[in-house]
């Protein structure tokens, strides 16, 4: 039983990391007022470019993941231009970006021969004897570097958002772009930067899946994890720490599903496979009941393109 | 064999013989012919370098090109959707292609419709379920090859605890699992097989989690019926063994992979194309279901963890399957709940194979 708990908790972080990074990336963009559905696509771009950098250029895994971040940030310029410069509908532009990225990522993989090529990828940080401590060893000292970096990344994001001038500007643009504009903050530039920075984190989430988690690139390998990140943002009410909690919850559920089967617990399998979604539903209902009298924490201008002349 | 059972068996055998005569006769009545020499085109479900199902067809292509003496064009990544399948198929037909090979279950209905609209074109669909005068679905008897891989798995295992990563509990997957466990028991009667269903054919993240969970629970050989090589890669990382599906997965995990169930489509499609060319092709109304003998499936065996002695046993079992001495699903056989599934002396019919929703004792899985 203890062994079961230890191996369960030890496999949870690698499943939770993509959700956490993806959701925080989306939060950055949405706190600036840009409703962002691109995660599923940009994660694929991050995953394929990181795997490509490792396979074709023998980049060390961490450098490959940095390439994945840069590639996702670059591709997000398309989405940003659509919704910020051309003021396209943010939902439709987001969906179009996902489809575009699905096609682009599998084209890149096929064109350069990266599809279904195994590589060694990012392994756990070598803690030496610490990793063999019973119970704590595999859980605390058995993870890879990016898994340890998630909490510092979240810390930086929440400090920047909450305690700095730049974060104040970003939130102002998301809550009330007219007021921010009147105060001399450039709405388009702030939104562009928020989308690019957020997309880099989403790219890292995808790169983590291909380089650290499974160590192979396969078409559409994110398999809906980007959409779960989108749901987590709403679940977390645009707060990075609550997003981390949701990501860990999801990771833990996804880790326990195969563990139950492997331990020989005979449950109806289709029911078991729906547990992550049942859990989402349950938490969403609970959150909306518990907070029904609280003021909404959705960014005020979320999904609304900003035009200087308009009075809304 | 007691007298009454013998009589039943004889009656069954003659019934089968008669029905097949009747079938051949009716099929011969309106034998299908294409105009001119065969021009073949392939519509692939996945990318042609997917490392699995689709790539197995791509690898059969050069041999088929030699047989018909012409290039075979391929379109890849055609989803299981009529609006995606029809345009490339129609374009091939307009350009004079008269044999169209599809590669997915979800092509079944579209291929049926196309075959009715184009009676002079031959259609073949791997893992499809529709058939007609110019349409034949085909799939390999993977339980034959996976039985042999189960033997290799038990031979490589030290603990007798085998693990298996599978997509969904469908009949094609269930017969693989049952045959795998039967093969394992042929080497080690105490071998057990713990199965984790991922609920997806192509999700390496879930496959990694499933493989890790099985190894953490003590499994030391990991079989698989999913589309990516991830379970073998994880097995190699963790220093245990495994067996592959679709293609020889030793390519991805040379130390881990002890045996792979592989598709041998050239061996089946070659003679099929020859018979289309000769005008003797008579598609079966139930689809073609080739085993190792006819070239649907075979094994790439064995890795270094399988002893010479066991390797000989596996190859002898393969020969028995080819010679028809081992049909694998033969009675008496009860499922793990004790219910009799195959009577003593009987062999499971193809119809029952395609309905398999039970597991034999020794298989540990969710329902």
XYZ file of C-alpha atoms in Angstrom, chain A residues 3-4 7 11 15 103 106-107 109-110 113-118 120 209 213-216 218-221 223 225 254 257-270 272-273 277, chain B residues 47 49-52 55 76-77 167-170 194-200 202-206 208-214 216-217 228-230 233 237 251-252 336 363-367:
92
model
C 4.579 1.436 -2.281
C 1.390 2.192 -4.199
C 4.814 5.432 -6.897
C 4.462 9.875 -11.193
C 1.611 14.549 -15.600
C -1.272 21.024 -39.429
C 2.654 17.404 -38.201
C 3.984 18.874 -41.455
C 7.505 16.413 -38.089
C 6.932 14.580 -41.372
C 11.663 13.028 -40.223
C 11.107 13.729 -36.520
C 7.937 11.646 -36.240
C 8.218 8.501 -34.100
C 11.944 8.860 -33.414
C 12.881 8.057 -29.860
C 16.981 10.161 -24.622
C 5.539 16.530 -23.029
C 7.692 13.230 -20.357
C 7.573 10.786 -23.297
C 10.799 11.510 -25.227
C 9.316 11.110 -28.692
C 4.081 11.847 -32.489
C 1.400 13.787 -34.400
C -1.189 15.400 -32.116
C 0.554 13.963 -29.069
C -4.156 14.688 -27.104
C -4.196 18.462 -22.788
C -4.447 10.733 -14.342
C -6.052 5.563 -13.285
C -3.408 3.208 -14.736
C -2.120 2.446 -11.238
C -5.486 1.078 -10.160
C -5.624 -1.141 -13.235
C -2.028 -2.291 -12.787
C -2.748 -3.135 -9.156
C -5.553 -5.403 -10.323
C -8.459 -3.318 -9.013
C -11.291 -4.379 -11.283
C -13.471 -1.376 -12.032
C -15.475 -0.610 -15.176
C -12.791 0.955 -17.369
C -14.898 3.517 -19.245
C -12.609 5.130 -14.622
C -11.449 6.962 -17.757
C -13.882 15.043 -16.318
C 1.350 9.463 -41.509
C 6.255 7.188 -41.075
C 4.101 6.685 -37.967
C 6.323 3.833 -36.853
C 3.329 1.481 -36.780
C 4.126 2.554 -41.980
C -1.395 9.906 -46.014
C -3.245 11.141 -42.938
C -6.025 0.821 -26.144
C -9.684 -0.143 -25.687
C -11.414 -3.425 -24.788
C -12.617 -4.153 -28.334
C -2.149 -7.547 -15.983
C -3.737 -5.243 -18.551
C -4.012 -1.459 -18.466
C -6.379 0.109 -21.008
C -5.401 3.649 -21.920
C -8.622 4.483 -23.768
C -6.612 5.861 -26.724
C -2.154 7.210 -29.914
C -1.467 8.857 -26.578
C 2.179 8.383 -25.561
C 1.645 10.227 -22.265
C -1.002 7.733 -21.141
C 4.042 5.933 -20.471
C 1.925 6.260 -17.326
C 0.414 2.814 -17.927
C 3.781 1.144 -18.548
C 5.338 2.819 -15.516
C 2.412 1.718 -13.341
C 2.740 -1.904 -14.537
C 5.990 -0.364 -10.464
C 3.564 -3.186 -9.653
C 3.135 4.093 -30.538
C 6.385 2.403 -29.422
C 6.246 4.192 -26.047
C 10.858 2.649 -24.822
C 14.520 2.745 -19.693
C 14.087 -0.447 -33.816
C 13.063 1.740 -30.854
C -12.145 -16.064 -15.914
C -5.825 -12.066 -17.289
C -6.176 -9.282 -14.722
C -7.928 -6.260 -16.167
C -10.724 -3.813 -15.694
C -14.047 -4.785 -17.151
